Short mmCIF file of N, CA and C in Angstrom, two decimals:
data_model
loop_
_atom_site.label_atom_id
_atom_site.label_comp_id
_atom_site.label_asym_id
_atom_site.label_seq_id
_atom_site.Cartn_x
_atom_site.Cartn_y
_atom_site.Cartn_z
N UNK A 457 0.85 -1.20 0.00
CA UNK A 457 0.00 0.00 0.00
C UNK A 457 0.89 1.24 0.00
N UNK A 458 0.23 2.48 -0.73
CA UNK A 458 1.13 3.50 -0.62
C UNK A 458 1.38 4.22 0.66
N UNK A 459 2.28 4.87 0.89
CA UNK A 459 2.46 5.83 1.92
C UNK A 459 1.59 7.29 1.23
N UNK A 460 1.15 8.01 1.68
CA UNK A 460 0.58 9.35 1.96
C UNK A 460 0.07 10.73 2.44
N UNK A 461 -0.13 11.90 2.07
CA UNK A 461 -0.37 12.63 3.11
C UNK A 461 -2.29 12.63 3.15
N UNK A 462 -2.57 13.02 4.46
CA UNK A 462 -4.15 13.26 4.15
C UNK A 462 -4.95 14.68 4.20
N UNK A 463 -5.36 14.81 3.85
CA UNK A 463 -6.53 16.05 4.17
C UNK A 463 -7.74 16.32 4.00
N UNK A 464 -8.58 16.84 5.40
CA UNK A 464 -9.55 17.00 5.60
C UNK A 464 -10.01 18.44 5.07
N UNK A 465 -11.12 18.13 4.36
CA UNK A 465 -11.78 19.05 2.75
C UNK A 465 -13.14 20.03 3.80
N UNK A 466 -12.40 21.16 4.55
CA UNK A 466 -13.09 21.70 5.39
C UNK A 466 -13.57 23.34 5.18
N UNK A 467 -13.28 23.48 3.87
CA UNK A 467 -13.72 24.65 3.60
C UNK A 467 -15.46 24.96 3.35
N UNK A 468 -15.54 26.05 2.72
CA UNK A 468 -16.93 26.04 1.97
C UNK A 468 -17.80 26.70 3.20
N UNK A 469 -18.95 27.18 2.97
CA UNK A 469 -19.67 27.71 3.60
C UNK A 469 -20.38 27.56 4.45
N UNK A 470 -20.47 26.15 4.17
CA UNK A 470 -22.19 25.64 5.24
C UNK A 470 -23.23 26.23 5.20
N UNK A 471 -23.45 26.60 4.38
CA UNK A 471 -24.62 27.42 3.81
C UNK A 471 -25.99 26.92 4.19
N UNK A 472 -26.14 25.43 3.56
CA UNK A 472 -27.30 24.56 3.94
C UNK A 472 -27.49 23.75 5.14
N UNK A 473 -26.25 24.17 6.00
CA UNK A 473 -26.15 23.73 7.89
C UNK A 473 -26.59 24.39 8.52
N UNK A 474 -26.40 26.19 7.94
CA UNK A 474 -26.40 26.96 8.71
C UNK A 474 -25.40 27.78 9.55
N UNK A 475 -24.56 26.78 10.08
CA UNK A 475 -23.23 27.17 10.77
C UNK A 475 -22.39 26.44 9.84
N UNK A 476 -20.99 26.61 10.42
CA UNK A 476 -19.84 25.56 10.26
C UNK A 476 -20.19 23.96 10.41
N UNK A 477 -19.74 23.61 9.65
CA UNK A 477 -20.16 21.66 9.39
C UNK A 477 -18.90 21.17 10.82
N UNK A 478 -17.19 21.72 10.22
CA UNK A 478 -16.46 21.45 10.45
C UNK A 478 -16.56 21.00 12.44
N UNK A 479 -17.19 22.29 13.23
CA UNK A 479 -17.62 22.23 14.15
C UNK A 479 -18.12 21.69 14.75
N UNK A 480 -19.34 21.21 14.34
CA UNK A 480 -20.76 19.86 14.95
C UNK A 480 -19.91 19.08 15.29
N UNK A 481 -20.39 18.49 16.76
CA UNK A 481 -20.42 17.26 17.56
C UNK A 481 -20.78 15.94 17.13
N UNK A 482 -20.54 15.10 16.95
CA UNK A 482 -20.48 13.54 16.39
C UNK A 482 -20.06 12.89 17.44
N UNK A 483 -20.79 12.41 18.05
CA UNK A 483 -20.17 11.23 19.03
C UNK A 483 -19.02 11.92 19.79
N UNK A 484 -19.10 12.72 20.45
CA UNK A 484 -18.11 13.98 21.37
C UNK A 484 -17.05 14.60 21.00
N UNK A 485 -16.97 14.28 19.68
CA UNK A 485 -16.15 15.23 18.93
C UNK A 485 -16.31 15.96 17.11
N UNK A 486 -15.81 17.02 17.32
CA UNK A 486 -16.02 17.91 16.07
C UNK A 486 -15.42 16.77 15.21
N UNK A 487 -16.66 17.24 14.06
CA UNK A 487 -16.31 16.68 13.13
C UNK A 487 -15.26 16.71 12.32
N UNK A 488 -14.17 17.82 12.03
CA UNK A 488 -13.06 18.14 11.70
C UNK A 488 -12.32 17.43 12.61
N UNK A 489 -11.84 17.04 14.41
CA UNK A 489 -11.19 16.51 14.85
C UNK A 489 -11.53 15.19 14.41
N UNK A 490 -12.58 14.67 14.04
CA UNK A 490 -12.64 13.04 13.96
C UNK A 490 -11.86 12.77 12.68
N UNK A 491 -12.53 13.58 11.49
CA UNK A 491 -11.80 13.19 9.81
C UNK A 491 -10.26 13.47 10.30
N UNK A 492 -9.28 14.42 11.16
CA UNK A 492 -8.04 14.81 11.25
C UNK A 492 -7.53 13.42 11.97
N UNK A 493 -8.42 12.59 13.00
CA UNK A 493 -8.35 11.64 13.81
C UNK A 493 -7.73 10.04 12.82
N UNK A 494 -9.24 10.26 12.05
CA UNK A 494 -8.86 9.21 11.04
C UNK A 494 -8.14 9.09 9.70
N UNK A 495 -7.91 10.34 9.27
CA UNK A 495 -6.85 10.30 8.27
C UNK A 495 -5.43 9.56 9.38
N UNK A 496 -5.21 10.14 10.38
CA UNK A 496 -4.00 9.93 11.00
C UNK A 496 -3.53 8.66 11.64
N UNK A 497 -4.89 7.79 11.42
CA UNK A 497 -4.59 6.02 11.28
C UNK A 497 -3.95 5.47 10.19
N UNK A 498 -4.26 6.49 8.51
CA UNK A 498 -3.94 5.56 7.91
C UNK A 498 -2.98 6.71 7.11
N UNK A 499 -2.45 7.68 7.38
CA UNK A 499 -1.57 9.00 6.69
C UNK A 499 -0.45 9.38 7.77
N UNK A 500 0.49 9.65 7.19
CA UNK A 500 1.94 10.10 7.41
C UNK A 500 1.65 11.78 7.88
N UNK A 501 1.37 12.38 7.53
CA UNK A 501 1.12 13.87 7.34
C UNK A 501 -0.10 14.55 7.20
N UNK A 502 -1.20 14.83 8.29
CA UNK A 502 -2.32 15.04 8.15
C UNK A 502 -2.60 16.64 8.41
N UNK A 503 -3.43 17.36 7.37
CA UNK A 503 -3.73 18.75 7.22
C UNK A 503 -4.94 19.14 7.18
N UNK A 504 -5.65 19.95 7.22
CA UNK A 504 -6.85 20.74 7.05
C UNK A 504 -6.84 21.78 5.52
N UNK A 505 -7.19 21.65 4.61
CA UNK A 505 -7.66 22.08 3.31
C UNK A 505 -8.68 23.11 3.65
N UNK A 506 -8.71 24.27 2.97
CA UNK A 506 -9.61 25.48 3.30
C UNK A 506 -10.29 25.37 4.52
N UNK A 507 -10.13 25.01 6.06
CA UNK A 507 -10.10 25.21 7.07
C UNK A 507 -10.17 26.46 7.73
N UNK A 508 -10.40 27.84 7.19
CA UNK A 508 -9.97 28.99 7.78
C UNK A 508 -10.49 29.29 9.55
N UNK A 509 -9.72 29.26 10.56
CA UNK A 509 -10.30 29.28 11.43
C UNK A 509 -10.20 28.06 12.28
N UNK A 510 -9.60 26.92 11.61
CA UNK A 510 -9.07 25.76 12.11
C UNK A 510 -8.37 25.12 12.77
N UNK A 511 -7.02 26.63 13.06
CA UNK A 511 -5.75 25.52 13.23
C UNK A 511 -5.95 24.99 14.49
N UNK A 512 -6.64 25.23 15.76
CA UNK A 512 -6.47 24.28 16.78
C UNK A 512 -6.93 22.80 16.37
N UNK A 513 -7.29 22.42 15.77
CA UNK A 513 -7.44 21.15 14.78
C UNK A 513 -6.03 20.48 14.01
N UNK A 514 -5.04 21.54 13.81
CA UNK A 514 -4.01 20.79 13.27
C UNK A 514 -3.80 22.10 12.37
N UNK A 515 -2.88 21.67 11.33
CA UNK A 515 -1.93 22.46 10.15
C UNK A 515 -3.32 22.94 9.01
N UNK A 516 -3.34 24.53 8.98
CA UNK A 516 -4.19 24.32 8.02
C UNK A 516 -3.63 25.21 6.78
N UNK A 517 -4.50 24.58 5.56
CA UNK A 517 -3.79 24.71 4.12
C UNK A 517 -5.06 25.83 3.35
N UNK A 518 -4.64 26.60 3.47
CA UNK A 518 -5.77 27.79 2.62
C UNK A 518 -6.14 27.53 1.43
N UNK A 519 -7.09 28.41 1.01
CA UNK A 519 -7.25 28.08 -0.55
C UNK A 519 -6.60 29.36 -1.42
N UNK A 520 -5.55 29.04 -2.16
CA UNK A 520 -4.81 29.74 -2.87
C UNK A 520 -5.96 31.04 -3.78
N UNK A 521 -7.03 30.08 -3.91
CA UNK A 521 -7.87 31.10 -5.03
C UNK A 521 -9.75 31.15 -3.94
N UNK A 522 -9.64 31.68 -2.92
CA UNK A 522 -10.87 31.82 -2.20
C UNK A 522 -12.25 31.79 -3.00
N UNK A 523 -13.09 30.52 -2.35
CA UNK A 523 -14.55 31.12 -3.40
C UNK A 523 -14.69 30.11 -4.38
N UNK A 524 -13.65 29.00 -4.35
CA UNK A 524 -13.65 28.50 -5.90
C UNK A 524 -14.01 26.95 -5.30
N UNK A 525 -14.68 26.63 -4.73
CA UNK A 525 -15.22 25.42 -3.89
C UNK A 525 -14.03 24.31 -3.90
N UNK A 526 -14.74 22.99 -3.50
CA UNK A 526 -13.47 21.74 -3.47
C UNK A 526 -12.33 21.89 -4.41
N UNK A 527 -12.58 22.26 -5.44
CA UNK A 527 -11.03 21.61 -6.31
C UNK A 527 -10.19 22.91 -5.85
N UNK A 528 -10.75 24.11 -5.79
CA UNK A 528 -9.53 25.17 -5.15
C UNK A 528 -8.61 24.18 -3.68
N UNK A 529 -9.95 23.59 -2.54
CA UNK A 529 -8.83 23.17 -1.43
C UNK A 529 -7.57 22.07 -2.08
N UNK A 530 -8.05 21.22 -3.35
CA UNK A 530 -7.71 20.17 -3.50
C UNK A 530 -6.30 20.82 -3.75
N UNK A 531 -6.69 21.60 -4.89
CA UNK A 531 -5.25 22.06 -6.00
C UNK A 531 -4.29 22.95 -4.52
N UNK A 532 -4.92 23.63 -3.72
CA UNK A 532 -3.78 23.96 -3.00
C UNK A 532 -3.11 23.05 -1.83
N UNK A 533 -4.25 22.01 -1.43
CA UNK A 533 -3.20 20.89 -1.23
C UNK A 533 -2.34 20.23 -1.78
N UNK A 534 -2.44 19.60 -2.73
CA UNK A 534 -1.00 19.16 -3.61
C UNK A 534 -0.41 20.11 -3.90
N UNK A 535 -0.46 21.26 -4.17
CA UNK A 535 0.68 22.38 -4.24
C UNK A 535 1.20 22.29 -2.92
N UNK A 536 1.35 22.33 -1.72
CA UNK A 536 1.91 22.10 -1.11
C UNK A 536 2.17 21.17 -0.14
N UNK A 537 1.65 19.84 -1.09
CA UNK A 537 2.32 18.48 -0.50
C UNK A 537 3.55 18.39 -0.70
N UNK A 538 3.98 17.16 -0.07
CA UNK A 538 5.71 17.02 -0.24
C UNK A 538 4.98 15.22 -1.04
N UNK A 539 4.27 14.88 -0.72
CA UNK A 539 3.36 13.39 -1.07
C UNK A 539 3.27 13.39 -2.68
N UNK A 540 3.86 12.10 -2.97
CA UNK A 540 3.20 11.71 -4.71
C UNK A 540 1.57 11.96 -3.87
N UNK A 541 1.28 11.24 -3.35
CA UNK A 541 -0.16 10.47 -3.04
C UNK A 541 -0.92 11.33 -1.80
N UNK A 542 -1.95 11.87 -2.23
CA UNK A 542 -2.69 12.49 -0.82
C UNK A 542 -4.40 12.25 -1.01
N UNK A 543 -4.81 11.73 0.25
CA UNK A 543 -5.75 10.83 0.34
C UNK A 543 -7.01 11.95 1.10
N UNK A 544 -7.93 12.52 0.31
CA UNK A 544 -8.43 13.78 0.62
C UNK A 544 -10.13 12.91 1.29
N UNK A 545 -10.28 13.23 2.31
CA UNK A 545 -11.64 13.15 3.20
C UNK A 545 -12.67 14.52 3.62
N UNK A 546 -13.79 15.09 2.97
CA UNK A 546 -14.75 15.48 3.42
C UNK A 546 -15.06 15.51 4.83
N UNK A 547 -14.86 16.76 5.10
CA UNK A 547 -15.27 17.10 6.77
C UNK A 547 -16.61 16.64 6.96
N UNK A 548 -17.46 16.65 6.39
CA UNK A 548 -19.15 16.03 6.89
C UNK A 548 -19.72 14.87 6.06
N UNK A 549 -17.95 13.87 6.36
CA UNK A 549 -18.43 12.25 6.38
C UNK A 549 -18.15 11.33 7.25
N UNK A 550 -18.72 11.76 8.52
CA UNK A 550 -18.05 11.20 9.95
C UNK A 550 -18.25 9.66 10.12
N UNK A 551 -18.63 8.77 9.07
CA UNK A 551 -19.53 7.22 9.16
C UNK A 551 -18.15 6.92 8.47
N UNK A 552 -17.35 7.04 7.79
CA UNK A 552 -16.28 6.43 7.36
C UNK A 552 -14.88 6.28 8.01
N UNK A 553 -15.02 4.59 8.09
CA UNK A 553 -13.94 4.20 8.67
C UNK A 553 -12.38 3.79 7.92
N UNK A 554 -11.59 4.01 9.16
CA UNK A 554 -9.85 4.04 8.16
C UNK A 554 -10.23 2.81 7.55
N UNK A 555 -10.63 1.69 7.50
CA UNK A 555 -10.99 0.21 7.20
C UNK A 555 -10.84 0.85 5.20
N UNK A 556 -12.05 1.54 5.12
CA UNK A 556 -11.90 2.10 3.65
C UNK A 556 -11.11 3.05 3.01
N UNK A 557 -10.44 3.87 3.73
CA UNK A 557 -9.37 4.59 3.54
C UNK A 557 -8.50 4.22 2.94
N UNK A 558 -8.30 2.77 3.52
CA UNK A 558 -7.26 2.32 3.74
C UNK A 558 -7.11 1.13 2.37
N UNK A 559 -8.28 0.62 2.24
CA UNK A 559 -8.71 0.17 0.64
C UNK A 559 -8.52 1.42 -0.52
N UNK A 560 -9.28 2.87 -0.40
CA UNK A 560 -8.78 3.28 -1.53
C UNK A 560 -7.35 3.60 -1.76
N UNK A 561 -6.48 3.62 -0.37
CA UNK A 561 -4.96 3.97 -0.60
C UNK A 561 -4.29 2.45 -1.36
N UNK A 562 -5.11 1.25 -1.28
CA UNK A 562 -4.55 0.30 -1.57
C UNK A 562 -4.47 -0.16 -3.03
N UNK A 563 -5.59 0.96 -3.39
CA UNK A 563 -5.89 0.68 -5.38
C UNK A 563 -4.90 1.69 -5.90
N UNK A 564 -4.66 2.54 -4.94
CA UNK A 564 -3.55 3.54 -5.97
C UNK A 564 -2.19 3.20 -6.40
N UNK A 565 -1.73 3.31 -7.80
CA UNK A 565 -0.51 2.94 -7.89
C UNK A 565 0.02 3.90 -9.41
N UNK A 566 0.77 3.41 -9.93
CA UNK A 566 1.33 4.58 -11.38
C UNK A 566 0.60 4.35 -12.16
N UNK A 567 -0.31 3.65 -12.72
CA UNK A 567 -1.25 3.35 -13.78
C UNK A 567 -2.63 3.60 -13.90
N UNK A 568 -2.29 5.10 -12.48
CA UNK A 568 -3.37 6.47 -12.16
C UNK A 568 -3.26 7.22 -12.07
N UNK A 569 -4.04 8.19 -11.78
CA UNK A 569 -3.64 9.73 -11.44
C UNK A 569 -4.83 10.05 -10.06
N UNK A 570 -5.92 9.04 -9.83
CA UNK A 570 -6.59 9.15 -8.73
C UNK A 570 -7.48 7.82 -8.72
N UNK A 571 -7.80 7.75 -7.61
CA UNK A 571 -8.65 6.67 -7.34
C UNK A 571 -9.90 7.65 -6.06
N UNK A 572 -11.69 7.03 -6.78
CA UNK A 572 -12.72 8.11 -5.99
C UNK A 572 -13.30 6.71 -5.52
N UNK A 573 -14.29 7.19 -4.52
CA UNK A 573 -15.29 6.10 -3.93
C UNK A 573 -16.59 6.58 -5.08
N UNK A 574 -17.30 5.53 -4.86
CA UNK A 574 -18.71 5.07 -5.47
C UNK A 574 -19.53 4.56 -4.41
N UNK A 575 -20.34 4.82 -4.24
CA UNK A 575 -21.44 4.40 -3.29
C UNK A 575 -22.81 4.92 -3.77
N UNK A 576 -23.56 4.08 -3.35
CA UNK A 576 -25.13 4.61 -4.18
C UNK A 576 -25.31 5.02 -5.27
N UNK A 577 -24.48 4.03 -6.33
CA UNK A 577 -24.43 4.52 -7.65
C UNK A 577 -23.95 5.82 -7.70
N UNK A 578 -23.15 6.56 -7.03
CA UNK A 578 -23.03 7.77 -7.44
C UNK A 578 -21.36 8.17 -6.72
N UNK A 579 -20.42 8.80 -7.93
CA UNK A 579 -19.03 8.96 -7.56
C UNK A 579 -19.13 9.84 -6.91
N UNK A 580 -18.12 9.82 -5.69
CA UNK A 580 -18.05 11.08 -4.93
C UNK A 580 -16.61 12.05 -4.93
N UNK A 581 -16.24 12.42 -5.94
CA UNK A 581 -14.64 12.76 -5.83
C UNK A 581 -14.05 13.62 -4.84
N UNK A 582 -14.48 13.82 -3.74
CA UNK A 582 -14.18 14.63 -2.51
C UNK A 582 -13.42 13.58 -1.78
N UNK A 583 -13.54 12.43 -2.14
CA UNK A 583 -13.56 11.70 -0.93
C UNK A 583 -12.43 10.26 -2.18
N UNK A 584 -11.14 10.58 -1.94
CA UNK A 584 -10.27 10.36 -2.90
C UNK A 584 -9.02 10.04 -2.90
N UNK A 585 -8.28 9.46 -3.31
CA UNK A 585 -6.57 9.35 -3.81
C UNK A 585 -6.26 10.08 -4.60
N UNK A 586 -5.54 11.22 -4.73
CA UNK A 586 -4.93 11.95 -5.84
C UNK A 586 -3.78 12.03 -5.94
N UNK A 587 -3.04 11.74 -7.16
CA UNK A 587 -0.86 11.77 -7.31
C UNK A 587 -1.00 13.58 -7.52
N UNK A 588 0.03 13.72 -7.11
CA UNK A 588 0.55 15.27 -8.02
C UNK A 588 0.70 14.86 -9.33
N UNK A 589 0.37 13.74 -9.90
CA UNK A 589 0.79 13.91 -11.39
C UNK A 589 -0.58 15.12 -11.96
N UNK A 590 -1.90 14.90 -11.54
CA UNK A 590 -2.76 15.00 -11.49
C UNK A 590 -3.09 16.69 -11.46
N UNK A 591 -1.90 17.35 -10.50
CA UNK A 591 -1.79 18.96 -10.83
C UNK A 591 -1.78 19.81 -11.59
N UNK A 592 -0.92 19.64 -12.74
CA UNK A 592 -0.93 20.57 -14.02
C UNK A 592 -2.28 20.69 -14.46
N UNK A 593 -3.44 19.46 -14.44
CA UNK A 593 -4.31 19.90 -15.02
C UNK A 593 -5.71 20.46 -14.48
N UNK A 594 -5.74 19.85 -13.03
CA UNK A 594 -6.26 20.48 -11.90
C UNK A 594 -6.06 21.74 -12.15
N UNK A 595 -5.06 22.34 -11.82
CA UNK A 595 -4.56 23.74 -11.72
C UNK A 595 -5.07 24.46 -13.06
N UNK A 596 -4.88 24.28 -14.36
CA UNK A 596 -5.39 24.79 -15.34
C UNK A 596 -6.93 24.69 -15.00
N UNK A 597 -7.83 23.62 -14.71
CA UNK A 597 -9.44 23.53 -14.92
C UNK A 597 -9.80 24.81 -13.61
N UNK A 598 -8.87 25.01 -12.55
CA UNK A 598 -9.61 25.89 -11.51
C UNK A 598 -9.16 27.24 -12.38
N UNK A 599 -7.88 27.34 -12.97
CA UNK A 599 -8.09 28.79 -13.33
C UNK A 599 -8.93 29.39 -14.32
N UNK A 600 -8.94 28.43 -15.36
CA UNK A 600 -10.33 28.51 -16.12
C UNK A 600 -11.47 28.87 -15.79
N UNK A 601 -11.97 28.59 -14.45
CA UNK A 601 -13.17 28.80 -14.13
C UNK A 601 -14.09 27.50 -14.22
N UNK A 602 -13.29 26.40 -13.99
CA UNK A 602 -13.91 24.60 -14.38
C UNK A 602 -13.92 24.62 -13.08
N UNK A 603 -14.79 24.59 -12.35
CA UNK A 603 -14.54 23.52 -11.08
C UNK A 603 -14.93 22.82 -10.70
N UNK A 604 -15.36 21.77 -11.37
CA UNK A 604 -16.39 20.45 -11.43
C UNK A 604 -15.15 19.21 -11.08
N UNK A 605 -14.58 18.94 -9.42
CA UNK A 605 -13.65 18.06 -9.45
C UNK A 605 -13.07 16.55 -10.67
N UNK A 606 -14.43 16.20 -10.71
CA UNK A 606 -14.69 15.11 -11.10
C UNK A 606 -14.15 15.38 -12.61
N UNK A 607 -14.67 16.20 -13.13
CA UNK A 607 -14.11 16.10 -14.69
C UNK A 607 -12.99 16.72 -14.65
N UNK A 608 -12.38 17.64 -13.91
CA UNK A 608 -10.67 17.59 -14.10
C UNK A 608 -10.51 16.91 -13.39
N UNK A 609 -10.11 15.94 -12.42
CA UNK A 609 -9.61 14.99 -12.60
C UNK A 609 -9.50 13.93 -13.71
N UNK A 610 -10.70 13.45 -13.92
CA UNK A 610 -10.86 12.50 -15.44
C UNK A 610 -9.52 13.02 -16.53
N UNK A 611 -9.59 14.38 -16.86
CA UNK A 611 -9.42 15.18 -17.75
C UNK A 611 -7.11 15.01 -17.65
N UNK A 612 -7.48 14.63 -16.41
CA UNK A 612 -5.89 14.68 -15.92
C UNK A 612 -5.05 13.41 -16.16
N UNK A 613 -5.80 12.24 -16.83
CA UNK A 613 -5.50 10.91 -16.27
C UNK A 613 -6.75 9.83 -16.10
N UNK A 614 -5.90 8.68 -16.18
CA UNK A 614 -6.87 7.18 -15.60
C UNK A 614 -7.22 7.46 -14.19
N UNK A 615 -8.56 7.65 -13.83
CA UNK A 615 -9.13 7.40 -12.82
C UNK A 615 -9.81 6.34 -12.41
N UNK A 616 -9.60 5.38 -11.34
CA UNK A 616 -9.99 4.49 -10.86
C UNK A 616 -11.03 4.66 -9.98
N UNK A 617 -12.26 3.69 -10.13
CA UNK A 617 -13.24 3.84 -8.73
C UNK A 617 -13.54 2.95 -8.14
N UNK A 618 -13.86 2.97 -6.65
CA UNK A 618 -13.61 1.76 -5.84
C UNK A 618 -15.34 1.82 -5.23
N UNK A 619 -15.86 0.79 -5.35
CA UNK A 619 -17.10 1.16 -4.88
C UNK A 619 -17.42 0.40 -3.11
N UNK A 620 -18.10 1.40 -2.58
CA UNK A 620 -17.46 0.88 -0.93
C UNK A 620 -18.42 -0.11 -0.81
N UNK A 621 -18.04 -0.92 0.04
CA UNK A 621 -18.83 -1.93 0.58
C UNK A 621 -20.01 -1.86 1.17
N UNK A 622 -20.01 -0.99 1.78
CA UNK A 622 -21.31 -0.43 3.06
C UNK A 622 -21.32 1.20 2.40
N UNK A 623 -22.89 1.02 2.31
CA UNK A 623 -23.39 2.13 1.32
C UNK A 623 -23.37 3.52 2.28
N UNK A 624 -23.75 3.14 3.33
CA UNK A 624 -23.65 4.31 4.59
C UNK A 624 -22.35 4.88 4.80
N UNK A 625 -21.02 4.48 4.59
CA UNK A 625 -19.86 5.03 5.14
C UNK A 625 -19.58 6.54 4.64
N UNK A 626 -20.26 6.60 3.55
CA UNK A 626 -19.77 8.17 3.04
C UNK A 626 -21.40 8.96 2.72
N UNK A 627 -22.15 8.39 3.73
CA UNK A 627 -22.64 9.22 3.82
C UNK A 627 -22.97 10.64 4.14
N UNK A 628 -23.02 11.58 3.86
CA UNK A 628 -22.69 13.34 4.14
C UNK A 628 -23.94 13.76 4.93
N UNK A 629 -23.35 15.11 5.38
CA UNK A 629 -24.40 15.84 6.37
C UNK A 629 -24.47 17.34 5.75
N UNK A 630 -25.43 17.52 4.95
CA UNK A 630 -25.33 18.80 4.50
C UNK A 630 -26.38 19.76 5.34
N UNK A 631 -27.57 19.42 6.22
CA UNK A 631 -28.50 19.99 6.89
C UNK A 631 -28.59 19.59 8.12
N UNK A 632 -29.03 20.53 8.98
CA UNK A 632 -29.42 20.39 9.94
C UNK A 632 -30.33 18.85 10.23
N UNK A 633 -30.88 18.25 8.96
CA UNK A 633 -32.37 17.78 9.18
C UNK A 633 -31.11 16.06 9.26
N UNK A 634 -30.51 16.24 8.14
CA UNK A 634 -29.53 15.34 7.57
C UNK A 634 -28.67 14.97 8.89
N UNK A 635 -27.94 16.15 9.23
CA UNK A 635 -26.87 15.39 10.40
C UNK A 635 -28.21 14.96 11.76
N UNK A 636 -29.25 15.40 11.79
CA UNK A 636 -29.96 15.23 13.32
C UNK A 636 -30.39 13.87 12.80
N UNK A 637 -30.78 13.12 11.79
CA UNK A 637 -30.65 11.85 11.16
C UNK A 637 -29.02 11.07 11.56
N UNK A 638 -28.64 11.89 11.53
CA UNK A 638 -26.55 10.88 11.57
C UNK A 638 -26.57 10.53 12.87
N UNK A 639 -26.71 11.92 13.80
CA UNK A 639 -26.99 11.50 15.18
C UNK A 639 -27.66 10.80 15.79
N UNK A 640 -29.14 10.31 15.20
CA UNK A 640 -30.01 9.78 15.92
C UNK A 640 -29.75 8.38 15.47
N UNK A 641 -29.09 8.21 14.32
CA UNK A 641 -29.09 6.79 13.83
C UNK A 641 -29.87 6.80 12.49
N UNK A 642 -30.39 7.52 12.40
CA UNK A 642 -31.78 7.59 11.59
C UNK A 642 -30.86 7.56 9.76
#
């Protein structure tokens, strides 16, 4: 399996939470400390990606171009990885365990440029393996004004998808209505 760095994808507004996602309580801890928790089972070097407001959580990595959603945190994380390989986790997917992490770090190898999860029929590229090979073109699709992760990545390289076992692990919390469902079990 590869070695890697990780980062937790904590920017963005929370617009449809209301507050900060990064913040909320999950089982007695913020959800940003848990994703920083579990990258750091299965990552060498664990960071916070558009985090502003974060660092008691750990090292955090700004977004070079503010405003420009996920692929801005992505592209300024590998700009300043030292990692071929960095294994990027969504702050409001607290149901996923290193168990799968640790599977998509295990599909990555040179005959990619990323490996995404699949669950519920539907790719989630937030939640990912990405090489720096994968930068040059990242970096061109955000300055363009592309920021649809999923197709620059494609656009960069063979992308691999791993579809998770248990349909719940990446499940997200975008509402109030959504995470009081995560909490309750529901």
């Amino acid at each position: 399996m590869i070695e890697c760095a990780g980062f937790v994808l904590a920017g963005g507004m929370s617009s449809r939470m209301g507050r900060d996602k990064a913040r909320l309580v999950y089982e007695g801890e913020a959800l940003v400390a848990r994703a920083v928790r579990k990258l750091g089972e299965v990552c060498k070097d664990v960071s916070i990606a558009g985090g502003v407001g974060l660092e008691e959580f750990g090292r955090v990595v700004a977004d070079e171009v503010p405003g420009c959603g996920p692929l801005g945190g992505i592209v300024a994380a590998l700009e300043q990885s030292e990692w071929e390989w960095n294994l990027f986790l969504p702050v409001d997917v607290p149901l996923v365990p290193a168990v799968a992490l640790r599977e998509l770090m295990g599909l990555a190898d040179a005959g990619c440029v990323a490996v995404l999860t699949e669950t519920e029929g539907r790719v989630n590229p937030l939640c990912g393996v990405y090489s720096r090979r994968a930068l040059p073109v990242l970096r061109e699709e955000l300055a363009g004004g592309r920021l649809k992760v999923r197709v620059a990545v494609e656009k960069a390289g063979v992308v691999r998808y791993w579809k998770a076992p248990v349909e719940g692990w990446f499940r997200n919390c975008n509402t109030p209505e959504e995470f009081a469902g995560m909490v309750g079990g529901g």
